[in-house]
Each structure stands twice: as C-alpha cells, then as structure tokens.
Short mmCIF file of C-alpha atoms and ligand atoms in Angstrom, two decimals:
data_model
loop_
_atom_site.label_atom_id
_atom_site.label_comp_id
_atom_site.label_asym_id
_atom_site.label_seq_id
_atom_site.Cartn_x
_atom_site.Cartn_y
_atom_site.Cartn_z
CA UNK A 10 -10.10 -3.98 -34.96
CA UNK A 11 -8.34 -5.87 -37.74
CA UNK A 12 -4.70 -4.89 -36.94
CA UNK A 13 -3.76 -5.55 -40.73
CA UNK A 14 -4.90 -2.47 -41.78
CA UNK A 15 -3.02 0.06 -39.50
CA UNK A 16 -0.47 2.18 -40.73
CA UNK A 17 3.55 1.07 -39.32
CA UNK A 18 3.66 3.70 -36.99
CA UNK A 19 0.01 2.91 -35.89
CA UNK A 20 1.04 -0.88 -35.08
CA UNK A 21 4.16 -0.27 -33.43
CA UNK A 22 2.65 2.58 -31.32
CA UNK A 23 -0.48 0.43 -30.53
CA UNK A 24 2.73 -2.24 -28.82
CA UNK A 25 4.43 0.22 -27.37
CA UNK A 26 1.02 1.31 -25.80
CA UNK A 27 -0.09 -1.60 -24.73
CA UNK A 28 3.46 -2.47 -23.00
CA UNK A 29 3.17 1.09 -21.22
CA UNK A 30 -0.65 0.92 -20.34
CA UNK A 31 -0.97 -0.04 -16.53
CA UNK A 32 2.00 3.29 -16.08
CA UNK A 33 -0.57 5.47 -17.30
CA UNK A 34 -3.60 3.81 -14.55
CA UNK A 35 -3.10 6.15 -11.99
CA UNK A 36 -3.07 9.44 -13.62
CA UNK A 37 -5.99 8.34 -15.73
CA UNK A 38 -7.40 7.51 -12.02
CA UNK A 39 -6.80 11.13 -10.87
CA UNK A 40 -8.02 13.22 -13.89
CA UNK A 41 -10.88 10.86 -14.35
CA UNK A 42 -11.89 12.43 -10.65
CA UNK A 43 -11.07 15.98 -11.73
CA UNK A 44 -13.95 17.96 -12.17
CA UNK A 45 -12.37 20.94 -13.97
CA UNK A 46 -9.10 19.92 -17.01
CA UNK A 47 -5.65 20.09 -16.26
CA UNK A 48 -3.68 20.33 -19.46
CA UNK A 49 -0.81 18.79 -20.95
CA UNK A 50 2.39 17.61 -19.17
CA UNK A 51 3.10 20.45 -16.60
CA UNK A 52 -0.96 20.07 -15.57
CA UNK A 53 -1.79 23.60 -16.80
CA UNK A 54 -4.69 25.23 -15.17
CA UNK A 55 -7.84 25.37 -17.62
CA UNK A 56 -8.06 29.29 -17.44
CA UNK A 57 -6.32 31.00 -20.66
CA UNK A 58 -6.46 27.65 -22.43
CA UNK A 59 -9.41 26.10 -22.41
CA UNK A 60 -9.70 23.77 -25.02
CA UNK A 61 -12.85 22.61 -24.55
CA UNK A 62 -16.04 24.79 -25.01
CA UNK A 63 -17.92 25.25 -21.69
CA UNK A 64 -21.35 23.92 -22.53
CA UNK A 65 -21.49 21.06 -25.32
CA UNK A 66 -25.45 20.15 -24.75
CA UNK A 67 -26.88 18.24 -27.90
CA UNK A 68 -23.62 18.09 -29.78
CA UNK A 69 -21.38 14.99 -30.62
CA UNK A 70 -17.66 14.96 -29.57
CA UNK A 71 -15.11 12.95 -30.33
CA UNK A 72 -11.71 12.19 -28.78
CA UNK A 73 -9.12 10.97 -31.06
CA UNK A 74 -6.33 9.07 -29.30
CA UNK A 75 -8.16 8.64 -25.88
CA UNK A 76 -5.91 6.91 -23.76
CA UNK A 77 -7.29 6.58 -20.05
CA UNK A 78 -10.83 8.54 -21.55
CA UNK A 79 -10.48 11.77 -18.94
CA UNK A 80 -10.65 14.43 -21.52
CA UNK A 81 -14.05 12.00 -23.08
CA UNK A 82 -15.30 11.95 -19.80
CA UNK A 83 -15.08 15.73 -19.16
CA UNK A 84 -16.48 16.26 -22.36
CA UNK A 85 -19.24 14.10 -21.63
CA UNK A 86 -19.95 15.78 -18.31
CA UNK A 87 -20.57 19.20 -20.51
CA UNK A 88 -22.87 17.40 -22.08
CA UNK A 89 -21.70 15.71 -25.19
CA UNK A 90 -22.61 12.31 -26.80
CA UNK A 91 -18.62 11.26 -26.90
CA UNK A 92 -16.79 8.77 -28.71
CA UNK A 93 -13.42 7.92 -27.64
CA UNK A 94 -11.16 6.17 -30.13
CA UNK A 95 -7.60 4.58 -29.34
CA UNK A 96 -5.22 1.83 -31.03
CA UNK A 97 -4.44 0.40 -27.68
CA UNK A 98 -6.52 -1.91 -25.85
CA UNK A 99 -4.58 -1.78 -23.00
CA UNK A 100 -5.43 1.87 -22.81
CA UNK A 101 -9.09 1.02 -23.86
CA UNK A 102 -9.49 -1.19 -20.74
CA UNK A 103 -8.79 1.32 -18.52
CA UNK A 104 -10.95 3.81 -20.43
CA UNK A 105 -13.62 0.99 -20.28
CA UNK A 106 -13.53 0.59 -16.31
CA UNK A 107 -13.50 4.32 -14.96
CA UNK A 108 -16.09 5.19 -17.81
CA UNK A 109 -18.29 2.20 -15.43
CA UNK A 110 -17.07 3.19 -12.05
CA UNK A 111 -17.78 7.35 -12.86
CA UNK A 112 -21.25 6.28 -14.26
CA UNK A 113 -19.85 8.59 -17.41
CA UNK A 114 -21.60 7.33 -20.85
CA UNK A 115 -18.55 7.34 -23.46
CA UNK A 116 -18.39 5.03 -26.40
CA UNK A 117 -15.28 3.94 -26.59
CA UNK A 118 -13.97 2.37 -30.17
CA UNK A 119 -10.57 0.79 -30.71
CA UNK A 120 -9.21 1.45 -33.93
CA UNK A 121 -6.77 4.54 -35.38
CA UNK A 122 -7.44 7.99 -35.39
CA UNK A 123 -6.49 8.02 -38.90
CA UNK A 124 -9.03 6.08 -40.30
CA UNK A 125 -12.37 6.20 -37.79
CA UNK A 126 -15.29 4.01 -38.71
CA UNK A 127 -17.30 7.04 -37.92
CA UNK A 128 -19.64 8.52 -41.16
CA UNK A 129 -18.43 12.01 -42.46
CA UNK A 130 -19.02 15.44 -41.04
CA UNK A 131 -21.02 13.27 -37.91
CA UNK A 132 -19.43 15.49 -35.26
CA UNK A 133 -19.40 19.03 -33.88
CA UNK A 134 -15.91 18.21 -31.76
CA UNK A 135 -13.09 16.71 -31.84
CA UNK A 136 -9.86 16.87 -29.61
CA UNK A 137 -6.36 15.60 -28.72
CA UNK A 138 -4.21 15.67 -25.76
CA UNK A 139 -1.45 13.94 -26.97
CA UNK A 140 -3.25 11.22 -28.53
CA UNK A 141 -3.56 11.76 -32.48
CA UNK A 142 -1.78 14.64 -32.27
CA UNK A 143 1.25 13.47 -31.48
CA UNK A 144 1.19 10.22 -32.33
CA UNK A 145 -0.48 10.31 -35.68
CA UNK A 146 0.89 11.15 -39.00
CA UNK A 147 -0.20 15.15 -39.22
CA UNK A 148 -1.20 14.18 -43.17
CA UNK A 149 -3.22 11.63 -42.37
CA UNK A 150 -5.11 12.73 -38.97
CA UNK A 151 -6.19 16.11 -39.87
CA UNK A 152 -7.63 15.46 -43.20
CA UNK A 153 -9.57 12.58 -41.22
CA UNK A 154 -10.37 14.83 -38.63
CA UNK A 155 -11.91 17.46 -41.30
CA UNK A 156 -13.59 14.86 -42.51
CA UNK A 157 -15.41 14.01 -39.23
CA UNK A 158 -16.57 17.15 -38.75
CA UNK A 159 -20.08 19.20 -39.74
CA UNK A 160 -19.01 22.44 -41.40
CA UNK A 161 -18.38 24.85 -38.13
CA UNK A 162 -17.21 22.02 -36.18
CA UNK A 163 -14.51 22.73 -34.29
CA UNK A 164 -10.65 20.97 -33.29
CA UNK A 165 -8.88 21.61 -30.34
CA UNK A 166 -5.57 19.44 -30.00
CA UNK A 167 -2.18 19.72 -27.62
CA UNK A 168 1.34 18.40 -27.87
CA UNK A 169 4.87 18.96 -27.90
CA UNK A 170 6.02 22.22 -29.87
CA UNK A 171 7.98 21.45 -32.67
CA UNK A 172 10.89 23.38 -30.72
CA UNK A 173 11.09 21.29 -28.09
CA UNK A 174 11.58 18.36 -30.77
CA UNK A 175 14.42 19.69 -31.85
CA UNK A 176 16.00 19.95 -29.04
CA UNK A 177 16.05 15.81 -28.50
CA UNK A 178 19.12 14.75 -28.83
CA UNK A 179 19.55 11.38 -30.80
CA UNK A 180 20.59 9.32 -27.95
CA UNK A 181 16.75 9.84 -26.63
CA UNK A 182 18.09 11.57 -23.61
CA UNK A 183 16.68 14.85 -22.10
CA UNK A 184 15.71 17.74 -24.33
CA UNK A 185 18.73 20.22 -24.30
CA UNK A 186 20.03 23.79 -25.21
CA UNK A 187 21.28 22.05 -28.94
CA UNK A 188 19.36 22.35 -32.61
CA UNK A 189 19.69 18.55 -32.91
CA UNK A 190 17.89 17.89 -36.32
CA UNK A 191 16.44 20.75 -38.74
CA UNK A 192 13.36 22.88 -38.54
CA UNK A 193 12.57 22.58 -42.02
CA UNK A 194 11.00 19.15 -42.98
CA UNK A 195 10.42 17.83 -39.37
CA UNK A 196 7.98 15.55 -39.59
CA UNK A 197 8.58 11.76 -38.35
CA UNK A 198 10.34 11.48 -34.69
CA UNK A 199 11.17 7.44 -34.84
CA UNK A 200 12.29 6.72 -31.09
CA UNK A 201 12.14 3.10 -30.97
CA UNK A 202 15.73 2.60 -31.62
CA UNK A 203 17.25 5.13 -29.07
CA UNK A 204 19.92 4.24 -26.31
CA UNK A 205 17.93 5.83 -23.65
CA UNK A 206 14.08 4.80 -23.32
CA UNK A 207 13.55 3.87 -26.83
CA UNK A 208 9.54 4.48 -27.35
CA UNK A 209 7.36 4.96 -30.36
CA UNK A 210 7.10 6.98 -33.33
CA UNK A 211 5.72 10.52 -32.89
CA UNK A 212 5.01 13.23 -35.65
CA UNK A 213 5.20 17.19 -35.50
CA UNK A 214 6.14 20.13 -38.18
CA UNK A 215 6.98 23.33 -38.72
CA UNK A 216 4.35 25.90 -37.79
CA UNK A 217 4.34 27.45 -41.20
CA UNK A 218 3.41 23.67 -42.54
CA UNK A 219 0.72 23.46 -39.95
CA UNK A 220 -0.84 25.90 -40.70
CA UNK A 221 -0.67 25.08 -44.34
CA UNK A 222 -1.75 21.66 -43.84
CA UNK A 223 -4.84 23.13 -41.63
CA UNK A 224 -6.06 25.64 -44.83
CA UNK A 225 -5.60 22.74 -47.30
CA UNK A 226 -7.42 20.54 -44.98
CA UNK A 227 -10.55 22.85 -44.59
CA UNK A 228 -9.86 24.27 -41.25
CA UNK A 229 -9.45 27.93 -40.26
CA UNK A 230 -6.90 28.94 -37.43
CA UNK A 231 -8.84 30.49 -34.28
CA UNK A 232 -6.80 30.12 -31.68
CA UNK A 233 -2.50 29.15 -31.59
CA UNK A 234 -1.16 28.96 -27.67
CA UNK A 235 3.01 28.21 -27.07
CA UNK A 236 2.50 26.92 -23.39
CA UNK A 237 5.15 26.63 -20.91
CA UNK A 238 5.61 25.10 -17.61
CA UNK A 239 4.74 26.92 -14.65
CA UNK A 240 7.24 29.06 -12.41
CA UNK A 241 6.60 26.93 -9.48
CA UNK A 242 7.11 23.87 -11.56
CA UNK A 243 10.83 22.29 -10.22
CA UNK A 244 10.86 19.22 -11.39
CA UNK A 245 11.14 17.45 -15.12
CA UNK A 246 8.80 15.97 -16.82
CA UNK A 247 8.74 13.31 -20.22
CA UNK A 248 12.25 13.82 -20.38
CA UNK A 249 11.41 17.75 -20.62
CA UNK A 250 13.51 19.96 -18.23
CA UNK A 251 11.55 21.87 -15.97
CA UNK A 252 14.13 25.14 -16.65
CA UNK A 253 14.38 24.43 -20.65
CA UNK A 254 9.80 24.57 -20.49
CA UNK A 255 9.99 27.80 -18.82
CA UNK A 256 12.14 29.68 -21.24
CA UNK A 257 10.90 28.25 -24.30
CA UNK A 258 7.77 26.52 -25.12
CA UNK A 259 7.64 22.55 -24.44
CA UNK A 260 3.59 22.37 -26.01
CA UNK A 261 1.45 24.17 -28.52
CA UNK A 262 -2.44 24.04 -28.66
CA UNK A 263 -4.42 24.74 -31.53
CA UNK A 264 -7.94 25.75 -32.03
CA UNK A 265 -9.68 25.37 -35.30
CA UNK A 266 -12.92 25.93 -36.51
CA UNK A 267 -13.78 23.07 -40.07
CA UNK A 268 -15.10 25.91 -42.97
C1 SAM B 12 -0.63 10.13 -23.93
S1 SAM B 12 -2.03 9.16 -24.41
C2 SAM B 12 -3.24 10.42 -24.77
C3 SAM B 12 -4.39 10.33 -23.86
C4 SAM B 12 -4.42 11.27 -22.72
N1 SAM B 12 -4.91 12.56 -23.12
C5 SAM B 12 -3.08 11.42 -22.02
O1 SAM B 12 -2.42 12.47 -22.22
O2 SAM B 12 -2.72 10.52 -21.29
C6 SAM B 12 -1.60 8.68 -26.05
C7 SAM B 12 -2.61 7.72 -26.64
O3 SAM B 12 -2.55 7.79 -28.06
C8 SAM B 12 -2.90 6.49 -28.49
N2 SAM B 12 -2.55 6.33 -29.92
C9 SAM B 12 -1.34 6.20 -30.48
N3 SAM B 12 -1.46 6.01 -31.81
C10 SAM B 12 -2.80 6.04 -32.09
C11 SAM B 12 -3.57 5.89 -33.27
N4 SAM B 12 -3.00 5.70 -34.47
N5 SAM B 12 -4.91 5.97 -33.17
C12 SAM B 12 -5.52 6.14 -31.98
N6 SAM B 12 -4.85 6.27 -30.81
C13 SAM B 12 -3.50 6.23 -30.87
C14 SAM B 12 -2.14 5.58 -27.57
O4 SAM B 12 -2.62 4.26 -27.61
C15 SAM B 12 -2.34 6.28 -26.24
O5 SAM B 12 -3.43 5.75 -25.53
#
C-alpha cells in the first residue's frame, strides 16, 4: 500500500492501529472460533440483528475495515468469496494467520476503505463492525461503498450511536449523563490529543444526515436498530458505562439495500 496516498485520519488511525494490534489478538482468537456472530461491544446475540444474510452462496462480500477478519471469516463460512480490507498491517497479520489456521479462504488487502482497489459495482456485500464505519470519514466511505456494489447489493454496518458521542466528555474519560458537544454538525471525533487514553480519529453524524447522505449516495434504508447493552451486562466496556448502554443506546446498525 503506498501510505502517501491515505487520507490524515487514515494514516494516523493506521499508527494508532498498528500500536494497538496484538490487544485486539485474543478476541480476534475467540470470534474467529465462533460459529454463530456476536455483535458489537456488549457481544449481542445474532437473533433480532442479524447483519449478515443467512446463506451468501455464489455472491462476493466484502469487509471494509477488517481488523482480526472474524466477521470475513463468518461470511466466508456462508459461503461468500470475501475480501477483507484494513489500513493496519498489524491487524492484517493477525487476519492473515487465523484465516491459515481456520482453513477459511479470505483475501485479505491492506489499503483504506475509502478508496478500495476493487472495480465498481464488483460486490453483492459489504459490511462494518466498527471498521469503516467508525473510523472512516462517512463522506468518503459510503459513496465508495455504493460504488462497490451491483445495483441490489446490500450494506450492513455497526458502531457507536451518535448519542453516545456526545456524551464523551473532552478529557476522553467515560461517556457521561452531559451533552458535551452539539448534535447538529457532529461529524469528526479527533481523540488523539485527550488527557485520558488519547486514540484515533473517529467519525459519526446526525441520523437525519445519515440518512441523507445514504439517499444521495444511492442507498435505500431497510433496516435502522439503536442497540443497547444487555440487562445482565455489569460491567463497562470502551469507556461505555454498562448503566449509561442500557438506558440509552451506545450502537446503531444500519441495513441498506444500493438502488
Ligand atoms: C475495531 S476494528 C474492526 C474490526 C472488528 N470488527 C472489530 O470490531 O474488532 C477497527 C479496524 O478498522 C481499521 N481501520 C481504521 N481506519 C481504516 C481505513 N481508513 N481503512 C480500512 N481500515 C481501517 C483499523 O485498522 C482496525 O483494524
């Protein structure tokens, strides 16, 4: 990948990956061995969410932000040709090694998610657990994303709700009970300078501008879930509170189908 061409965000996030990457080893060991998803940060059963479709025989899928590869390699074992593509090669290796110890076939590409060397509308699927979705720019990602797609190709992405972004306060600490920045025009969440676990530089918006951005982009709305964490659930998560995620939604998924 010539790193010359990635956006600023992309680059620093690609560091800030690749300084985090052997963390994320032993969860991508564990869903790697999962046979049925778990979703998102509180591990959300499948049922009622579902993101991806149950039998994806003949059809190309990709993953954008892959990470570990899990949510490639349950794709794959529905039966899709996957691609995987993440800005990390930290990540990658991982991604590279349980894709050869599960005997899973993924192709796994490092680059950005928001500008794949991939030919237009050459998939059926594409999806994001917290990959592109959170870590790309929304104006960039989803028009690339439509782009990828045959007409009646379908997204399916998860990440943090936009509420729960608000509720951040500057120092980087725990989400609390405060409005710390405005609804309207949240778009770019830089945490690399905070006092407390500074990180890398995520992207969300309003719902109203989702959805916007979605119709301008070519994409219909099938499917809008507010998830939050399960009753059981007692302790925090990502610097989420377990009691803030069951009052108020901590994620959103969307499903969309490309017109
Ligand atoms: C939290 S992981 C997502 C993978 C997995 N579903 C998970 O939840 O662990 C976030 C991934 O997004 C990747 N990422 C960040 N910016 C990216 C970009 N511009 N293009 C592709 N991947 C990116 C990171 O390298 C990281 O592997």
């Amino acid at each position: 990948m010539d790193t010359t061409e990635l956006s600023d965000h992309a680059a620093h996030n690609r560091e800030h990956w690749n300084d985090m990457a052997d963390q994320w080893v032993a969860s991508g060991e564990d869903s790697w061995a999962r046979s049925t998803p778990k979703w998102g940060s509180w591990e959300l059963p499948d049922e009622g969410i579902e993101l991806i479709p149950p039998d994806l025989s003949g059809l190309r899928a990709i993953e954008l932000g892959c990470g570990t590869g899990y949510v490639s390699a349950w794709m794959a074992r529905r039966g899709a040709e996957v691609v995987g593509i993440d800005v990390s090669d930290g990540q990658l290796a991982t991604a590279r090694r349980l894709a050869a110890e599960h005997d899973v076939p993924v192709t796994l590409v490092h680059g950005s998610a928001e500008a794949v060397p991939e030919p237009d509308a050459s998939f059926d699927f594409a999806i994001s657990e917290y990959g592109a979705a959170l870590w790309c720019d929304p104006y960039v990602w989803i028009p690339e994303a439509a782009r990828l797609l045959k007409p009646g190709g379908r997204l399916a992405f998860l990440s943090n709700h936009p509420l729960l972004q608000l509720c951040y306060p500057p120092s980087g600490d725990t989400a609390d009970e405060t409005l710390h920045r405005p609804y309207f025009g949240l778009h770019r969440l830089d945490w690399s300078e905070v006092e407390i676990d500074p990180g890398g530089i995520e992207f969300n918006l309003p719902i109203s501008e989702w959805m916007r951005l979605f119709d301008d982009s070519g994409f219909d709305v099938d499917e809008f879930l507010e998830l939050r964490a399960p009753a059981d659930v007692a302790e925090d998560r990502y610097a989420m509170r377990a009691e803030w995620a069951k009052q108020g939604p901590s994620e959103m998924a969307w499903k969309l189908t490309r017109r």
